[in-house]
PDB file of C-alpha atoms in Angstrom:
ATOM      1  CA  MET A  12      15.499 -16.081  64.823  1.00 64.00           C
ATOM      2  CA  LYS A  13      14.130 -18.527  62.312  1.00 64.00           C
ATOM      3  CA  GLU A  14      12.453 -15.779  60.155  1.00 72.00           C
ATOM      4  CA  MET A  15      15.403 -13.269  60.368  1.00 72.00           C
ATOM      5  CA  ARG A  16      17.593 -16.099  58.708  1.00 73.00           C
ATOM      6  CA  LYS A  17      14.898 -16.706  55.698  1.00 73.00           C
ATOM      7  CA  THR A  18      14.908 -13.090  55.421  1.00 75.00           C
ATOM      8  CA  LEU A  19      18.778 -12.634  55.269  1.00 72.00           C
ATOM      9  CA  GLU A  20      18.269 -15.636  52.859  1.00 75.00           C
ATOM     10  CA  ILE A  21      16.075 -14.105  50.687  1.00 76.00           C
ATOM     11  CA  PHE A  22      18.283 -10.979  50.362  1.00 74.00           C
ATOM     12  CA  LEU A  23      21.409 -12.460  49.785  1.00 71.00           C
ATOM     13  CA  VAL A  24      19.995 -14.608  46.911  1.00 73.00           C
ATOM     14  CA  ILE A  25      18.253 -11.554  45.852  1.00 76.00           C
ATOM     15  CA  LEU A  26      21.793  -9.056  46.637  1.00 67.00           C
ATOM     16  CA  ILE A  27      23.313 -11.846  44.155  1.00 69.00           C
ATOM     17  CA  THR A  28      20.578 -11.953  41.475  1.00 72.00           C
ATOM     18  CA  VAL A  29      21.484  -8.762  41.216  1.00 68.00           C
ATOM     19  CA  VAL A  30      25.071  -7.449  41.982  1.00 64.00           C
ATOM     20  CA  THR A  31      26.574 -10.941  39.739  1.00 65.00           C
ATOM     21  CA  PRO A  32      25.386  -9.508  36.385  1.00 67.00           C
ATOM     22  CA  LEU A  33      27.158  -6.038  36.682  1.00 60.00           C
ATOM     23  CA  VAL A  34      30.031  -7.423  38.412  1.00 58.00           C
ATOM     24  CA  VAL A  35      30.345  -9.377  34.821  1.00 58.00           C
ATOM     25  CA  HIS A  36      29.471  -6.199  33.111  1.00 61.00           C
ATOM     26  CA  ALA A  37      31.572  -4.179  34.175  1.00 58.00           C
ATOM     27  CA  SER A  38      35.114  -6.566  33.886  1.00 58.00           C
ATOM     28  CA  GLN A  39      34.493  -6.958  30.265  1.00 58.00           C
ATOM     29  CA  SER A  40      37.097  -5.066  28.693  1.00 55.00           C
ATOM     30  CA  THR A  41      35.606  -1.749  25.653  1.00 53.00           C
ATOM     31  CA  ASN A  42      36.182  -4.591  23.403  1.00 57.00           C
ATOM     32  CA  ASP A  43      33.706  -6.544  24.296  1.00 62.00           C
ATOM     33  CA  ILE A  44      31.999  -3.769  24.938  1.00 62.00           C
ATOM     34  CA  ASN A  45      32.186  -1.912  21.876  1.00 64.00           C
ATOM     35  CA  ASN A  46      31.425  -5.378  19.541  1.00 69.00           C
ATOM     36  CA  ALA A  47      28.557  -5.651  21.480  1.00 62.00           C
ATOM     37  CA  ALA A  48      27.119  -2.445  20.941  1.00 62.00           C
ATOM     38  CA  SER A  49      28.234  -3.154  17.057  1.00 72.00           C
ATOM     39  CA  ASN A  50      26.295  -6.550  16.797  1.00 73.00           C
ATOM     40  CA  VAL A  51      22.923  -4.318  18.299  1.00 68.00           C
ATOM     41  CA  THR A  52      23.312  -1.983  16.193  1.00 77.00           C
ATOM     42  CA  SER A  53      24.411  -3.729  12.878  1.00 77.00           C
ATOM     43  CA  THR A  54      21.019  -5.842  14.039  1.00 80.00           C
ATOM     44  CA  ILE A  55      18.732  -3.388  14.784  1.00 78.00           C
ATOM     45  CA  ASN A  56      19.634  -1.580  11.179  1.00 78.00           C
ATOM     46  CA  ASP A  57      19.286  -5.428   9.049  1.00 80.00           C
ATOM     47  CA  PHE A  58      15.665  -5.467  10.907  1.00 79.00           C
ATOM     48  CA  MET A  59      14.654  -1.218  10.094  1.00 83.00           C
ATOM     49  CA  ASN A  60      16.263  -2.672   6.268  1.00 83.00           C
ATOM     50  CA  SER A  61      14.390  -5.542   6.014  1.00 83.00           C
ATOM     51  CA  ILE A  62      11.331  -3.889   7.680  1.00 84.00           C
ATOM     52  CA  THR A  63      11.873  -0.754   4.517  1.00 87.00           C
ATOM     53  CA  ASN A  64      11.782  -2.947   1.334  1.00 87.00           C
ATOM     54  CA  SER A  65       9.097  -6.185   2.451  1.00 87.00           C
ATOM     55  CA  THR A  66       7.504  -2.040   2.761  1.00 89.00           C
ATOM     56  CA  GLU A  67       9.058  -1.443  -1.078  1.00 91.00           C
ATOM     57  CA  ASN A  68       7.872  -4.220  -2.448  1.00 91.00           C
ATOM     58  CA  VAL A  69       4.426  -3.998  -0.895  1.00 90.00           C
ATOM     59  CA  ILE A  70       4.052  -0.528  -2.292  1.00 93.00           C
ATOM     60  CA  ASN A  71       5.396  -1.369  -5.558  1.00 93.00           C
ATOM     61  CA  THR A  72       3.604  -4.453  -6.428  1.00 94.00           C
ATOM     62  CA  ALA A  73       0.772  -2.371  -5.368  1.00 93.00           C
ATOM     63  CA  LEU A  74       1.239   0.129  -7.208  1.00 95.00           C
ATOM     64  CA  ALA A  75       1.468  -2.139 -10.145  1.00 94.00           C
ATOM     65  CA  ASP A  76      -1.152  -3.326  -9.931  1.00 95.00           C
ATOM     66  CA  LEU A  77      -2.907  -0.407 -10.005  1.00 95.00           C
ATOM     67  CA  ILE A  78      -1.587   1.281 -13.790  1.00 93.00           C
ATOM     68  CA  SER A  79      -3.047  -2.132 -14.605  1.00 94.00           C
ATOM     69  CA  PHE A  80      -6.602  -1.872 -13.263  1.00 95.00           C
ATOM     70  CA  THR A  81      -6.199   2.018 -14.835  1.00 90.00           C
ATOM     71  CA  ASN A  82      -5.036   0.562 -18.013  1.00 90.00           C
ATOM     72  CA  PHE A  83      -8.277  -1.484 -18.111  1.00 93.00           C
ATOM     73  CA  LEU A  84     -10.607   0.502 -17.077  1.00 90.00           C
ATOM     74  CA  LYS A  85      -9.767   2.578 -20.376  1.00 89.00           C
ATOM     75  CA  ASN A  86      -9.490   0.558 -22.348  1.00 90.00           C
ATOM     76  CA  VAL A  87     -12.611  -0.758 -21.485  1.00 91.00           C
ATOM     77  CA  ILE A  88     -14.298   3.305 -21.010  1.00 88.00           C
ATOM     78  CA  TYR A  89     -13.162   3.606 -24.713  1.00 89.00           C
ATOM     79  CA  ASN A  90     -14.670   0.540 -26.039  1.00 90.00           C
ATOM     80  CA  ALA A  91     -17.805   1.228 -24.583  1.00 89.00           C
ATOM     81  CA  SER A  92     -17.874   4.959 -25.661  1.00 89.00           C
ATOM     82  CA  THR A  93     -17.102   4.139 -29.349  1.00 90.00           C
ATOM     83  CA  VAL A  94     -19.529   1.103 -29.767  1.00 92.00           C
ATOM     84  CA  LEU A  95     -21.920   3.189 -28.447  1.00 90.00           C
ATOM     85  CA  ALA A  96     -21.842   6.123 -30.400  1.00 92.00           C
ATOM     86  CA  LEU A  97     -21.442   3.847 -32.904  1.00 93.00           C
ATOM     87  CA  LEU A  98     -25.328   3.133 -32.199  1.00 94.00           C
ATOM     88  CA  PHE A  99     -26.630   6.271 -30.867  1.00 93.00           C
ATOM     89  CA  GLY A 100     -25.036   8.129 -33.662  1.00 94.00           C
ATOM     90  CA  ILE A 101     -27.086   5.110 -36.570  1.00 94.00           C
ATOM     91  CA  ILE A 102     -30.535   5.273 -34.062  1.00 94.00           C
ATOM     92  CA  GLY A 103     -30.089   9.069 -33.411  1.00 94.00           C
ATOM     93  CA  GLY A 104     -29.727  10.055 -37.716  1.00 94.00           C
ATOM     94  CA  PHE A 105     -33.200   7.009 -38.360  1.00 94.00           C
ATOM     95  CA  LEU A 106     -35.346   8.767 -36.589  1.00 93.00           C
ATOM     96  CA  TRP A 107     -33.863  12.527 -36.894  1.00 92.00           C
ATOM     97  CA  LEU A 108     -33.641  11.343 -41.169  1.00 92.00           C
ATOM     98  CA  SER A 109     -37.241   9.662 -41.707  1.00 92.00           C
ATOM     99  CA  GLY A 110     -39.077  12.235 -38.622  1.00 89.00           C
ATOM    100  CA  ILE A 111     -40.170  10.336 -36.434  1.00 90.00           C
ATOM    101  CA  SER A 112     -39.311  11.373 -33.484  1.00 90.00           C
ATOM    102  CA  PRO A 113     -36.556  14.565 -34.849  1.00 91.00           C
ATOM    103  CA  TYR A 114     -35.932  15.887 -31.381  1.00 93.00           C
ATOM    104  CA  ARG A 115     -35.000  12.270 -29.502  1.00 93.00           C
ATOM    105  CA  GLY A 116     -32.716  11.931 -32.804  1.00 93.00           C
ATOM    106  CA  ARG A 117     -30.872  14.848 -32.130  1.00 93.00           C
ATOM    107  CA  ARG A 118     -29.983  14.825 -28.747  1.00 94.00           C
ATOM    108  CA  LEU A 119     -28.637  11.157 -29.118  1.00 92.00           C
ATOM    109  CA  VAL A 120     -26.184  12.234 -32.487  1.00 94.00           C
ATOM    110  CA  ILE A 121     -25.353  14.862 -30.212  1.00 93.00           C
ATOM    111  CA  SER A 122     -24.533  11.970 -27.441  1.00 91.00           C
ATOM    112  CA  ALA A 123     -23.180   9.481 -30.331  1.00 93.00           C
ATOM    113  CA  ILE A 124     -20.812  12.788 -31.150  1.00 94.00           C
ATOM    114  CA  LEU A 125     -20.128  13.628 -27.253  1.00 91.00           C
ATOM    115  CA  LEU A 126     -18.960  10.570 -26.371  1.00 90.00           C
ATOM    116  CA  ALA A 127     -16.844   9.896 -29.937  1.00 90.00           C
ATOM    117  CA  LEU A 128     -14.804  12.622 -28.890  1.00 91.00           C
ATOM    118  CA  LEU A 129     -14.539  10.872 -25.109  1.00 87.00           C
ATOM    119  CA  ALA A 130     -13.659   7.933 -27.256  1.00 87.00           C
ATOM    120  CA  ILE A 131     -10.914  10.256 -28.792  1.00 89.00           C
ATOM    121  CA  ILE A 132      -9.818  11.776 -25.747  1.00 88.00           C
ATOM    122  CA  ILE A 133      -8.726   8.363 -23.527  1.00 84.00           C
ATOM    123  CA  ALA A 134      -7.244   7.366 -26.871  1.00 83.00           C
ATOM    124  CA  THR A 135      -5.124   9.814 -26.527  1.00 85.00           C
ATOM    125  CA  TYR A 136      -4.616   9.682 -22.803  1.00 77.00           C
ATOM    126  CA  GLU A 137      -1.215   8.267 -21.187  1.00 65.00           C
TER     127      GLU A 137
END
């Protein structure tokens, strides 16, 4: 008998716990429900907008950094190819014209011309 009473009390507590929010919700007017739905929708929209804006800012910052790094590499390659073209041209011309190593000197002069062309291409490329 006590066990049955205990089971009945537990059942009533569960029933009251489940039914009370349903009754309260059903008793609210439709305006309150519409306002609640509108609030939920605007909250979700604000959250999604903040995620979108944050993602957009991260992407824009990454692109700006990538462009800056590309410009840095462009300047390094331009300066290096210019200096190497001058050195190869001077050393190659000396070796070729002096007859010390004409074949190697000619290759260095050709390399200097190619590096100079590379520097010109890099300087004009944007």
